[in-house]
Amino acid sequence: MKKLIRIFLLLTAIASFSQEQKLLVSRYETVDLVMDNFVGIDKFGFRYFIKNNILFKQKDRQSLEYKNLSLGKIAKVDLQNPLKLLLFYEDFNTIVTLDNQLNETQRVNFSENTMPIIVSATGIASQNRFWIYNSLTQQLGLYDYLKNTLQTLASPFQENLQYYDSDFNYFQWIDEKGNWNICDVFGKIATIGKVDAFERLQFIGDRQLLYSNEGQLHILDLKNDKKYSLENVEKSFQSFYYKDQILSIFTPQGITNYKITLP
């Protein structure tokens, strides 16, 4: 009897997770802004975007820009610390850091390193370090940019990265098989779960992510075994960004902001 009850509870949980729920969002603001890629919004409310491979920082009537066309295309911008931004130029294997006025403060060319490093993923970590995924060894590590040393954290990854992001203490990624993994600064790796096919994706909370597929936005909440499709959202968009219960949808014409309350 107890075995039957356990099976029933398991099937109920699976059915609950597989049944996608609808989540209604409300539009409240549209901003005219011509850009190529939207980067994000920092904790002070400044918007960052890229146009013609130039990084712009804007709020109200304030506007700053950083341009370094000699390093090629900007592959990533890390906004965690508005006082120390990270720009990654993958074509030239180089990281540039900027202060809050978008003045260059440091440049690290990993092709000049005594130890061969080809960076394909990076972000700002704690204690004067960068997260570094070295595609030569397929290993994740922490690079101390004051000592110019690399600490390898884990064994070589078995699958290539499909998407990644990081904060000061954790590096998260989705591999090519859809496995969602996380590694802390001590090298402890855990698998969070499996992710459906996606076109764009953003980690938005503890075991929560927002992703798009075929013009539809979804929230996957593995912490509570829930999945939601977002309703009343523009279907044609270039990208999206979520922060502090605000969902921003980006089109060539500008930004549409929606209020969203996660269950």
C-alpha atoms as an extended CHARMM CRD file, in Angstrom:
* protein
*
       263  EXT
         1         1  MET       CA              0.0000000000        0.0000000000        0.0000000000  PROA      1               0.0000000000
         2         2  LYS       CA              2.8030000000        2.4140000000        0.9290000000  PROA      2               0.0000000000
         3         3  LYS       CA              4.5170000000        1.6190000000       -2.3620000000  PROA      3               0.0000000000
         4         4  LEU       CA              1.3420000000        2.4940000000       -4.2940000000  PROA      4               0.0000000000
         5         5  ILE       CA              1.0690000000        5.7970000000       -2.4290000000  PROA      5               0.0000000000
         6         6  ARG       CA              4.6770000000        6.6830000000       -3.2990000000  PROA      6               0.0000000000
         7         7  ILE       CA              4.0700000000        5.8770000000       -6.9620000000  PROA      7               0.0000000000
         8         8  PHE       CA              0.8900000000        7.9890000000       -6.9540000000  PROA      8               0.0000000000
         9         9  LEU       CA              2.7050000000       10.9800000000       -5.4100000000  PROA      9               0.0000000000
        10        10  LEU       CA              5.5280000000       10.6490000000       -7.9340000000  PROA      10              0.0000000000
        11        11  LEU       CA              3.1310000000       10.5510000000      -10.8850000000  PROA      11              0.0000000000
        12        12  THR       CA              1.2500000000       13.5550000000       -9.4740000000  PROA      12              0.0000000000
        13        13  ALA       CA              4.4840000000       15.5530000000       -9.2330000000  PROA      13              0.0000000000
        14        14  ILE       CA              5.4710000000       14.6290000000      -12.7900000000  PROA      14              0.0000000000
        15        15  ALA       CA              2.0420000000       15.5890000000      -14.1230000000  PROA      15              0.0000000000
        16        16  SER       CA              2.1740000000       18.9170000000      -12.2770000000  PROA      16              0.0000000000
        17        17  PHE       CA              5.5810000000       19.7540000000      -13.7580000000  PROA      17              0.0000000000
        18        18  SER       CA              4.7100000000       18.6630000000      -17.2940000000  PROA      18              0.0000000000
        19        19  GLN       CA              1.5550000000       20.7950000000      -17.3720000000  PROA      19              0.0000000000
        20        20  GLU       CA              2.7410000000       24.2660000000      -18.3130000000  PROA      20              0.0000000000
        21        21  GLN       CA              0.8520000000       27.0860000000      -16.6420000000  PROA      21              0.0000000000
        22        22  LYS       CA              0.1390000000       30.5070000000      -18.1310000000  PROA      22              0.0000000000
        23        23  LEU       CA              1.5160000000       33.6420000000      -16.4890000000  PROA      23              0.0000000000
        24        24  LEU       CA              0.0090000000       36.9890000000      -17.4810000000  PROA      24              0.0000000000
        25        25  VAL       CA              2.3030000000       40.0420000000      -17.5860000000  PROA      25              0.0000000000
        26        26  SER       CA              1.3130000000       43.7080000000      -17.8970000000  PROA      26              0.0000000000
        27        27  ARG       CA              2.9210000000       46.2730000000      -20.1810000000  PROA      27              0.0000000000
        28        28  TYR       CA              3.6720000000       49.6220000000      -18.5620000000  PROA      28              0.0000000000
        29        29  GLU       CA              6.4090000000       51.4420000000      -20.5060000000  PROA      29              0.0000000000
        30        30  THR       CA              7.9070000000       51.7910000000      -23.9810000000  PROA      30              0.0000000000
        31        31  VAL       CA             11.2920000000       53.4310000000      -24.5950000000  PROA      31              0.0000000000
        32        32  ASP       CA             12.5020000000       54.4970000000      -28.0410000000  PROA      32              0.0000000000
        33        33  LEU       CA             16.0730000000       53.3050000000      -28.4460000000  PROA      33              0.0000000000
        34        34  VAL       CA             17.9870000000       52.2790000000      -31.5640000000  PROA      34              0.0000000000
        35        35  MET       CA             20.6180000000       49.6360000000      -30.8430000000  PROA      35              0.0000000000
        36        36  ASP       CA             22.1480000000       46.3740000000      -32.0150000000  PROA      36              0.0000000000
        37        37  ASN       CA             22.2330000000       44.5040000000      -28.6910000000  PROA      37              0.0000000000
        38        38  PHE       CA             20.9060000000       45.2770000000      -25.2360000000  PROA      38              0.0000000000
        39        39  VAL       CA             23.2970000000       44.3410000000      -22.4210000000  PROA      39              0.0000000000
        40        40  GLY       CA             21.3570000000       45.0530000000      -19.2440000000  PROA      40              0.0000000000
        41        41  ILE       CA             20.5770000000       47.4710000000      -16.4360000000  PROA      41              0.0000000000
        42        42  ASP       CA             22.8490000000       48.0260000000      -13.4290000000  PROA      42              0.0000000000
        43        43  LYS       CA             21.7580000000       48.5510000000       -9.8220000000  PROA      43              0.0000000000
        44        44  PHE       CA             21.8250000000       52.3310000000      -10.3300000000  PROA      44              0.0000000000
        45        45  GLY       CA             19.3400000000       52.1870000000      -13.1970000000  PROA      45              0.0000000000
        46        46  PHE       CA             21.7710000000       52.8290000000      -16.0690000000  PROA      46              0.0000000000
        47        47  ARG       CA             20.9960000000       51.0430000000      -19.3290000000  PROA      47              0.0000000000
        48        48  TYR       CA             23.8440000000       49.4580000000      -21.2890000000  PROA      48              0.0000000000
        49        49  PHE       CA             23.6120000000       48.6000000000      -24.9520000000  PROA      49              0.0000000000
        50        50  ILE       CA             25.8250000000       48.0540000000      -27.9820000000  PROA      50              0.0000000000
        51        51  LYS       CA             25.5030000000       49.8980000000      -31.2630000000  PROA      51              0.0000000000
        52        52  ASN       CA             28.0690000000       49.6230000000      -34.0680000000  PROA      52              0.0000000000
        53        53  ASN       CA             30.2870000000       47.6890000000      -31.6130000000  PROA      53              0.0000000000
        54        54  ILE       CA             30.3570000000       50.6690000000      -29.2250000000  PROA      54              0.0000000000
        55        55  LEU       CA             29.2360000000       50.2060000000      -25.6110000000  PROA      55              0.0000000000
        56        56  PHE       CA             26.7960000000       52.8780000000      -24.4030000000  PROA      56              0.0000000000
        57        57  LYS       CA             25.7470000000       53.6790000000      -20.8370000000  PROA      57              0.0000000000
        58        58  GLN       CA             22.6470000000       55.8680000000      -20.5030000000  PROA      58              0.0000000000
        59        59  LYS       CA             20.2370000000       57.1720000000      -17.8940000000  PROA      59              0.0000000000
        60        60  ASP       CA             17.9440000000       60.1700000000      -18.3140000000  PROA      60              0.0000000000
        61        61  ARG       CA             20.1610000000       62.7460000000      -20.0620000000  PROA      61              0.0000000000
        62        62  GLN       CA             23.4570000000       61.1520000000      -19.0610000000  PROA      62              0.0000000000
        63        63  SER       CA             25.3100000000       59.2280000000      -21.7520000000  PROA      63              0.0000000000
        64        64  LEU       CA             28.7610000000       57.6410000000      -21.8610000000  PROA      64              0.0000000000
        65        65  GLU       CA             30.4020000000       55.3980000000      -24.4260000000  PROA      65              0.0000000000
        66        66  TYR       CA             33.4210000000       53.1400000000      -24.8400000000  PROA      66              0.0000000000
        67        67  LYS       CA             34.8550000000       52.2570000000      -28.2260000000  PROA      67              0.0000000000
        68        68  ASN       CA             37.7490000000       49.9560000000      -29.0700000000  PROA      68              0.0000000000
        69        69  LEU       CA             37.2180000000       48.7630000000      -32.6220000000  PROA      69              0.0000000000
        70        70  SER       CA             40.7760000000       47.4070000000      -32.8750000000  PROA      70              0.0000000000
        71        71  LEU       CA             39.8130000000       44.4790000000      -30.6240000000  PROA      71              0.0000000000
        72        72  GLY       CA             36.9390000000       43.3470000000      -32.8090000000  PROA      72              0.0000000000
        73        73  LYS       CA             33.4230000000       42.4550000000      -31.7020000000  PROA      73              0.0000000000
        74        74  ILE       CA             32.3180000000       42.7290000000      -28.0690000000  PROA      74              0.0000000000
        75        75  ALA       CA             31.3760000000       39.1600000000      -27.1110000000  PROA      75              0.0000000000
        76        76  LYS       CA             30.2510000000       39.7760000000      -23.5170000000  PROA      76              0.0000000000
        77        77  VAL       CA             29.7340000000       42.5590000000      -20.9870000000  PROA      77              0.0000000000
        78        78  ASP       CA             29.5990000000       41.7840000000      -17.2480000000  PROA      78              0.0000000000
        79        79  LEU       CA             27.6500000000       44.4140000000      -15.2590000000  PROA      79              0.0000000000
        80        80  GLN       CA             27.7980000000       42.8360000000      -11.7960000000  PROA      80              0.0000000000
        81        81  ASN       CA             29.9840000000       45.6130000000      -10.4280000000  PROA      81              0.0000000000
        82        82  PRO       CA             29.1370000000       48.9860000000      -12.0690000000  PROA      82              0.0000000000
        83        83  LEU       CA             32.4610000000       50.3160000000      -10.7500000000  PROA      83              0.0000000000
        84        84  LYS       CA             34.3680000000       47.5930000000      -12.6140000000  PROA      84              0.0000000000
        85        85  LEU       CA             32.8010000000       46.4360000000      -15.8590000000  PROA      85              0.0000000000
        86        86  LEU       CA             34.2150000000       43.5290000000      -17.8240000000  PROA      86              0.0000000000
        87        87  LEU       CA             34.2710000000       43.4970000000      -21.6300000000  PROA      87              0.0000000000
        88        88  PHE       CA             35.2990000000       40.3120000000      -23.4100000000  PROA      88              0.0000000000
        89        89  TYR       CA             36.7090000000       40.4790000000      -26.9440000000  PROA      89              0.0000000000
        90        90  GLU       CA             36.7830000000       36.8200000000      -27.9240000000  PROA      90              0.0000000000
        91        91  ASP       CA             38.3470000000       37.2960000000      -31.3700000000  PROA      91              0.0000000000
        92        92  PHE       CA             41.4440000000       38.7980000000      -29.7430000000  PROA      92              0.0000000000
        93        93  ASN       CA             41.4080000000       36.6220000000      -26.5990000000  PROA      93              0.0000000000
        94        94  THR       CA             41.2950000000       39.7840000000      -24.4960000000  PROA      94              0.0000000000
        95        95  ILE       CA             39.4600000000       41.1200000000      -21.4380000000  PROA      95              0.0000000000
        96        96  VAL       CA             39.1300000000       44.8590000000      -20.7980000000  PROA      96              0.0000000000
        97        97  THR       CA             37.8680000000       46.3650000000      -17.5320000000  PROA      97              0.0000000000
        98        98  LEU       CA             36.2460000000       49.8040000000      -17.2550000000  PROA      98              0.0000000000
        99        99  ASP       CA             35.3960000000       52.1210000000      -14.3630000000  PROA      99              0.0000000000
       100       100  ASN       CA             31.9850000000       53.7290000000      -13.8900000000  PROA      100             0.0000000000
       101       101  GLN       CA             32.8960000000       56.4930000000      -16.3600000000  PROA      101             0.0000000000
       102       102  LEU       CA             33.7740000000       53.8330000000      -18.9740000000  PROA      102             0.0000000000
       103       103  ASN       CA             37.4750000000       54.6230000000      -18.7410000000  PROA      103             0.0000000000
       104       104  GLU       CA             39.7220000000       51.6330000000      -19.4050000000  PROA      104             0.0000000000
       105       105  THR       CA             41.4360000000       50.4480000000      -16.2190000000  PROA      105             0.0000000000
       106       106  GLN       CA             43.0000000000       47.1470000000      -17.2730000000  PROA      106             0.0000000000
       107       107  ARG       CA             43.5950000000       44.9930000000      -20.3160000000  PROA      107             0.0000000000
       108       108  VAL       CA             44.5340000000       41.3090000000      -20.2480000000  PROA      108             0.0000000000
       109       109  ASN       CA             45.5990000000       39.6460000000      -23.4870000000  PROA      109             0.0000000000
       110       110  PHE       CA             45.6160000000       35.9250000000      -22.7640000000  PROA      110             0.0000000000
       111       111  SER       CA             47.5460000000       35.2070000000      -25.9540000000  PROA      111             0.0000000000
       112       112  GLU       CA             50.5440000000       36.8100000000      -24.2230000000  PROA      112             0.0000000000
       113       113  ASN       CA             50.2600000000       34.5480000000      -21.1840000000  PROA      113             0.0000000000
       114       114  THR       CA             53.1120000000       32.1220000000      -20.5030000000  PROA      114             0.0000000000
       115       115  MET       CA             50.5230000000       29.3730000000      -19.9930000000  PROA      115             0.0000000000
       116       116  PRO       CA             48.4270000000       28.8160000000      -23.1600000000  PROA      116             0.0000000000
       117       117  ILE       CA             44.8720000000       30.0540000000      -22.5510000000  PROA      117             0.0000000000
       118       118  ILE       CA             42.1090000000       30.4460000000      -25.1190000000  PROA      118             0.0000000000
       119       119  VAL       CA             39.1530000000       32.0600000000      -23.3850000000  PROA      119             0.0000000000
       120       120  SER       CA             35.6800000000       31.1470000000      -24.6200000000  PROA      120             0.0000000000
       121       121  ALA       CA             33.7180000000       32.0790000000      -21.4690000000  PROA      121             0.0000000000
       122       122  THR       CA             34.4250000000       34.5930000000      -18.7260000000  PROA      122             0.0000000000
       123       123  GLY       CA             32.9670000000       36.8020000000      -16.0120000000  PROA      123             0.0000000000
       124       124  ILE       CA             33.9340000000       38.6560000000      -12.8530000000  PROA      124             0.0000000000
       125       125  ALA       CA             34.4920000000       36.4690000000       -9.7840000000  PROA      125             0.0000000000
       126       126  SER       CA             35.3000000000       37.3660000000       -6.1880000000  PROA      126             0.0000000000
       127       127  GLN       CA             38.6850000000       38.4220000000       -4.7690000000  PROA      127             0.0000000000
       128       128  ASN       CA             40.3110000000       40.0540000000       -7.8190000000  PROA      128             0.0000000000
       129       129  ARG       CA             39.6100000000       37.1230000000      -10.1230000000  PROA      129             0.0000000000
       130       130  PHE       CA             37.9420000000       36.3340000000      -13.4330000000  PROA      130             0.0000000000
       131       131  TRP       CA             36.0430000000       33.1740000000      -14.2550000000  PROA      131             0.0000000000
       132       132  ILE       CA             37.8590000000       31.6340000000      -17.2220000000  PROA      132             0.0000000000
       133       133  TYR       CA             36.8070000000       28.6980000000      -19.3760000000  PROA      133             0.0000000000
       134       134  ASN       CA             39.9070000000       27.6240000000      -21.2900000000  PROA      134             0.0000000000
       135       135  SER       CA             38.8070000000       25.9640000000      -24.5250000000  PROA      135             0.0000000000
       136       136  LEU       CA             42.2880000000       24.4860000000      -25.0200000000  PROA      136             0.0000000000
       137       137  THR       CA             41.8930000000       22.2690000000      -21.9670000000  PROA      137             0.0000000000
       138       138  GLN       CA             38.0570000000       22.4580000000      -21.7190000000  PROA      138             0.0000000000
       139       139  GLN       CA             38.5070000000       23.3810000000      -18.0610000000  PROA      139             0.0000000000
       140       140  LEU       CA             37.0090000000       26.0600000000      -15.8450000000  PROA      140             0.0000000000
       141       141  GLY       CA             39.3030000000       28.1380000000      -13.6670000000  PROA      141             0.0000000000
       142       142  LEU       CA             39.8200000000       31.3680000000      -11.7360000000  PROA      142             0.0000000000
       143       143  TYR       CA             42.3320000000       33.8820000000      -13.0840000000  PROA      143             0.0000000000
       144       144  ASP       CA             43.9020000000       36.2550000000      -10.5420000000  PROA      144             0.0000000000
       145       145  TYR       CA             44.4010000000       39.4290000000      -12.5700000000  PROA      145             0.0000000000
       146       146  LEU       CA             46.7630000000       40.9600000000       -9.9830000000  PROA      146             0.0000000000
       147       147  LYS       CA             49.0910000000       37.9400000000       -9.8330000000  PROA      147             0.0000000000
       148       148  ASN       CA             48.4790000000       36.7680000000      -13.4320000000  PROA      148             0.0000000000
       149       149  THR       CA             47.8870000000       33.1980000000      -12.2650000000  PROA      149             0.0000000000
       150       150  LEU       CA             45.2270000000       30.6620000000      -13.2480000000  PROA      150             0.0000000000
       151       151  GLN       CA             43.7450000000       28.2010000000      -10.7550000000  PROA      151             0.0000000000
       152       152  THR       CA             42.0530000000       25.2640000000      -12.4630000000  PROA      152             0.0000000000
       153       153  LEU       CA             38.8710000000       24.2490000000      -10.6610000000  PROA      153             0.0000000000
       154       154  ALA       CA             37.5830000000       21.0940000000      -12.2770000000  PROA      154             0.0000000000
       155       155  SER       CA             38.2410000000       18.2270000000      -14.6520000000  PROA      155             0.0000000000
       156       156  PRO       CA             37.7250000000       18.8540000000      -18.3860000000  PROA      156             0.0000000000
       157       157  PHE       CA             34.0820000000       19.3040000000      -19.3560000000  PROA      157             0.0000000000
       158       158  GLN       CA             32.6230000000       16.4180000000      -21.3410000000  PROA      158             0.0000000000
       159       159  GLU       CA             30.2960000000       18.6350000000      -23.3950000000  PROA      159             0.0000000000
       160       160  ASN       CA             30.6750000000       22.0710000000      -24.9860000000  PROA      160             0.0000000000
       161       161  LEU       CA             28.9810000000       25.1120000000      -23.4860000000  PROA      161             0.0000000000
       162       162  GLN       CA             25.7010000000       26.1310000000      -25.0940000000  PROA      162             0.0000000000
       163       163  TYR       CA             25.0440000000       29.0540000000      -22.7270000000  PROA      163             0.0000000000
       164       164  TYR       CA             26.7210000000       30.3780000000      -19.5910000000  PROA      164             0.0000000000
       165       165  ASP       CA             26.5950000000       33.1650000000      -17.0220000000  PROA      165             0.0000000000
       166       166  SER       CA             28.2250000000       33.8680000000      -13.6820000000  PROA      166             0.0000000000
       167       167  ASP       CA             28.2390000000       35.9530000000      -10.5320000000  PROA      167             0.0000000000
       168       168  PHE       CA             30.9660000000       36.5300000000       -7.9460000000  PROA      168             0.0000000000
       169       169  ASN       CA             30.6160000000       33.0480000000       -6.4380000000  PROA      169             0.0000000000
       170       170  TYR       CA             29.0530000000       30.7730000000       -9.0700000000  PROA      170             0.0000000000
       171       171  PHE       CA             29.4910000000       29.8680000000      -12.7320000000  PROA      171             0.0000000000
       172       172  GLN       CA             26.4220000000       28.3090000000      -14.3970000000  PROA      172             0.0000000000
       173       173  TRP       CA             26.1380000000       26.7630000000      -17.8300000000  PROA      173             0.0000000000
       174       174  ILE       CA             23.9220000000       24.7250000000      -20.1220000000  PROA      174             0.0000000000
       175       175  ASP       CA             25.8300000000       22.1500000000      -22.1360000000  PROA      175             0.0000000000
       176       176  GLU       CA             25.0030000000       20.9190000000      -25.6270000000  PROA      176             0.0000000000
       177       177  LYS       CA             22.8780000000       18.0990000000      -24.2230000000  PROA      177             0.0000000000
       178       178  GLY       CA             20.7130000000       20.5380000000      -22.2690000000  PROA      178             0.0000000000
       179       179  ASN       CA             22.2060000000       19.7540000000      -18.8580000000  PROA      179             0.0000000000
       180       180  TRP       CA             22.1390000000       22.7000000000      -16.4460000000  PROA      180             0.0000000000
       181       181  ASN       CA             25.2520000000       22.7310000000      -14.2550000000  PROA      181             0.0000000000
       182       182  ILE       CA             26.7590000000       25.0140000000      -11.6210000000  PROA      182             0.0000000000
       183       183  CYS       CA             30.2590000000       25.3650000000      -10.1450000000  PROA      183             0.0000000000
       184       184  ASP       CA             31.2970000000       27.3860000000       -7.0870000000  PROA      184             0.0000000000
       185       185  VAL       CA             34.6430000000       29.1270000000       -6.4760000000  PROA      185             0.0000000000
       186       186  PHE       CA             35.9110000000       26.0240000000       -4.6620000000  PROA      186             0.0000000000
       187       187  GLY       CA             35.3810000000       23.8020000000       -7.6940000000  PROA      187             0.0000000000
       188       188  LYS       CA             32.2950000000       21.9630000000       -6.4700000000  PROA      188             0.0000000000
       189       189  ILE       CA             30.0860000000       21.0800000000       -9.4580000000  PROA      189             0.0000000000
       190       190  ALA       CA             26.4170000000       20.1170000000       -9.2900000000  PROA      190             0.0000000000
       191       191  THR       CA             23.8620000000       19.2950000000      -11.9780000000  PROA      191             0.0000000000
       192       192  ILE       CA             20.6340000000       21.2460000000      -11.4670000000  PROA      192             0.0000000000
       193       193  GLY       CA             18.5010000000       19.5960000000      -14.1190000000  PROA      193             0.0000000000
       194       194  LYS       CA             17.5530000000       19.3610000000      -17.7700000000  PROA      194             0.0000000000
       195       195  VAL       CA             16.5710000000       22.3150000000      -19.9670000000  PROA      195             0.0000000000
       196       196  ASP       CA             14.3090000000       22.2850000000      -23.0300000000  PROA      196             0.0000000000
       197       197  ALA       CA             15.4810000000       23.5360000000      -26.4260000000  PROA      197             0.0000000000
       198       198  PHE       CA             15.9250000000       27.3080000000      -26.4120000000  PROA      198             0.0000000000
       199       199  GLU       CA             16.9890000000       30.2130000000      -28.6060000000  PROA      199             0.0000000000
       200       200  ARG       CA             17.8150000000       32.7160000000      -25.8370000000  PROA      200             0.0000000000
       201       201  LEU       CA             18.1210000000       32.2020000000      -22.1130000000  PROA      201             0.0000000000
       202       202  GLN       CA             18.7620000000       34.0250000000      -18.8330000000  PROA      202             0.0000000000
       203       203  PHE       CA             19.2870000000       32.6490000000      -15.3340000000  PROA      203             0.0000000000
       204       204  ILE       CA             16.9380000000       34.6750000000      -13.1160000000  PROA      204             0.0000000000
       205       205  GLY       CA             17.0280000000       33.0860000000       -9.6620000000  PROA      205             0.0000000000
       206       206  ASP       CA             17.7170000000       30.0330000000       -7.5680000000  PROA      206             0.0000000000
       207       207  ARG       CA             17.1450000000       27.1570000000      -10.0290000000  PROA      207             0.0000000000
       208       208  GLN       CA             15.0110000000       29.4570000000      -12.1780000000  PROA      208             0.0000000000
       209       209  LEU       CA             15.5570000000       30.5460000000      -15.7620000000  PROA      209             0.0000000000
       210       210  LEU       CA             13.7620000000       32.4840000000      -18.4680000000  PROA      210             0.0000000000
       211       211  TYR       CA             14.0570000000       31.2760000000      -22.0520000000  PROA      211             0.0000000000
       212       212  SER       CA             12.5750000000       31.7690000000      -25.4900000000  PROA      212             0.0000000000
       213       213  ASN       CA             11.7540000000       29.2220000000      -28.1580000000  PROA      213             0.0000000000
       214       214  GLU       CA              9.9000000000       29.8850000000      -31.4180000000  PROA      214             0.0000000000
       215       215  GLY       CA              8.8210000000       33.3520000000      -30.2870000000  PROA      215             0.0000000000
       216       216  GLN       CA              7.3640000000       32.2080000000      -26.9610000000  PROA      216             0.0000000000
       217       217  LEU       CA              8.8120000000       33.0930000000      -23.5520000000  PROA      217             0.0000000000
       218       218  HSD       CA              8.8670000000       30.5100000000      -20.7690000000  PROA      218             0.0000000000
       219       219  ILE       CA              9.9770000000       30.3340000000      -17.1580000000  PROA      219             0.0000000000
       220       220  LEU       CA             11.4430000000       27.0770000000      -15.8870000000  PROA      220             0.0000000000
       221       221  ASP       CA             11.3730000000       26.7970000000      -12.0840000000  PROA      221             0.0000000000
       222       222  LEU       CA             13.1260000000       23.6040000000      -11.0400000000  PROA      222             0.0000000000
       223       223  LYS       CA             13.0760000000       24.6330000000       -7.3880000000  PROA      223             0.0000000000
       224       224  ASN       CA              9.2870000000       24.3170000000       -7.3010000000  PROA      224             0.0000000000
       225       225  ASP       CA              8.8940000000       21.9180000000      -10.2640000000  PROA      225             0.0000000000
       226       226  LYS       CA              6.9010000000       24.4680000000      -12.2660000000  PROA      226             0.0000000000
       227       227  LYS       CA              6.9210000000       25.7100000000      -15.8380000000  PROA      227             0.0000000000
       228       228  TYR       CA              5.1540000000       28.8190000000      -17.1240000000  PROA      228             0.0000000000
       229       229  SER       CA              4.4850000000       30.3900000000      -20.5110000000  PROA      229             0.0000000000
       230       230  LEU       CA              4.3140000000       34.1940000000      -20.4910000000  PROA      230             0.0000000000
       231       231  GLU       CA              1.1600000000       35.6930000000      -21.9840000000  PROA      231             0.0000000000
       232       232  ASN       CA              0.5090000000       39.2070000000      -23.3140000000  PROA      232             0.0000000000
       233       233  VAL       CA              4.1310000000       39.6380000000      -24.4100000000  PROA      233             0.0000000000
       234       234  GLU       CA              5.2390000000       40.8520000000      -27.8260000000  PROA      234             0.0000000000
       235       235  LYS       CA              6.0380000000       37.8370000000      -30.0020000000  PROA      235             0.0000000000
       236       236  SER       CA              8.5850000000       39.4450000000      -32.3230000000  PROA      236             0.0000000000
       237       237  PHE       CA             11.7420000000       40.4770000000      -30.4740000000  PROA      237             0.0000000000
       238       238  GLN       CA             15.5260000000       40.4210000000      -30.7000000000  PROA      238             0.0000000000
       239       239  SER       CA             16.2270000000       39.6510000000      -27.0630000000  PROA      239             0.0000000000
       240       240  PHE       CA             14.9530000000       40.0770000000      -23.5150000000  PROA      240             0.0000000000
       241       241  TYR       CA             16.2200000000       40.9350000000      -20.0510000000  PROA      241             0.0000000000
       242       242  TYR       CA             14.7550000000       40.3110000000      -16.5900000000  PROA      242             0.0000000000
       243       243  LYS       CA             15.6530000000       42.1890000000      -13.3920000000  PROA      243             0.0000000000
       244       244  ASP       CA             13.7250000000       43.0450000000      -10.2200000000  PROA      244             0.0000000000
       245       245  GLN       CA             10.3210000000       41.8900000000      -11.5670000000  PROA      245             0.0000000000
       246       246  ILE       CA             10.7360000000       43.9200000000      -14.7680000000  PROA      246             0.0000000000
       247       247  LEU       CA             10.8050000000       42.0520000000      -18.0850000000  PROA      247             0.0000000000
       248       248  SER       CA             12.3100000000       44.1180000000      -20.9090000000  PROA      248             0.0000000000
       249       249  ILE       CA             11.6680000000       43.0880000000      -24.5090000000  PROA      249             0.0000000000
       250       250  PHE       CA             13.9610000000       44.5140000000      -27.1940000000  PROA      250             0.0000000000
       251       251  THR       CA             13.1060000000       45.1780000000      -30.8150000000  PROA      251             0.0000000000
       252       252  PRO       CA             14.9010000000       47.2950000000      -33.4530000000  PROA      252             0.0000000000
       253       253  GLN       CA             12.5450000000       50.1470000000      -32.4840000000  PROA      253             0.0000000000
       254       254  GLY       CA             13.2280000000       50.1660000000      -28.7540000000  PROA      254             0.0000000000
       255       255  ILE       CA             12.3770000000       48.6170000000      -25.3940000000  PROA      255             0.0000000000
       256       256  THR       CA              9.0110000000       47.5160000000      -24.0400000000  PROA      256             0.0000000000
       257       257  ASN       CA              8.9220000000       46.9440000000      -20.2860000000  PROA      257             0.0000000000
       258       258  TYR       CA              6.4920000000       44.5940000000      -18.5680000000  PROA      258             0.0000000000
       259       259  LYS       CA              5.7170000000       44.0800000000      -14.9130000000  PROA      259             0.0000000000
       260       260  ILE       CA              5.9870000000       40.4280000000      -13.9890000000  PROA      260             0.0000000000
       261       261  THR       CA              5.4000000000       38.8080000000      -10.6200000000  PROA      261             0.0000000000
       262       262  LEU       CA              6.9470000000       35.3880000000      -10.3030000000  PROA      262             0.0000000000
       263       263  PRO       CA              4.7970000000       32.8960000000       -8.3660000000  PROA      263             0.0000000000
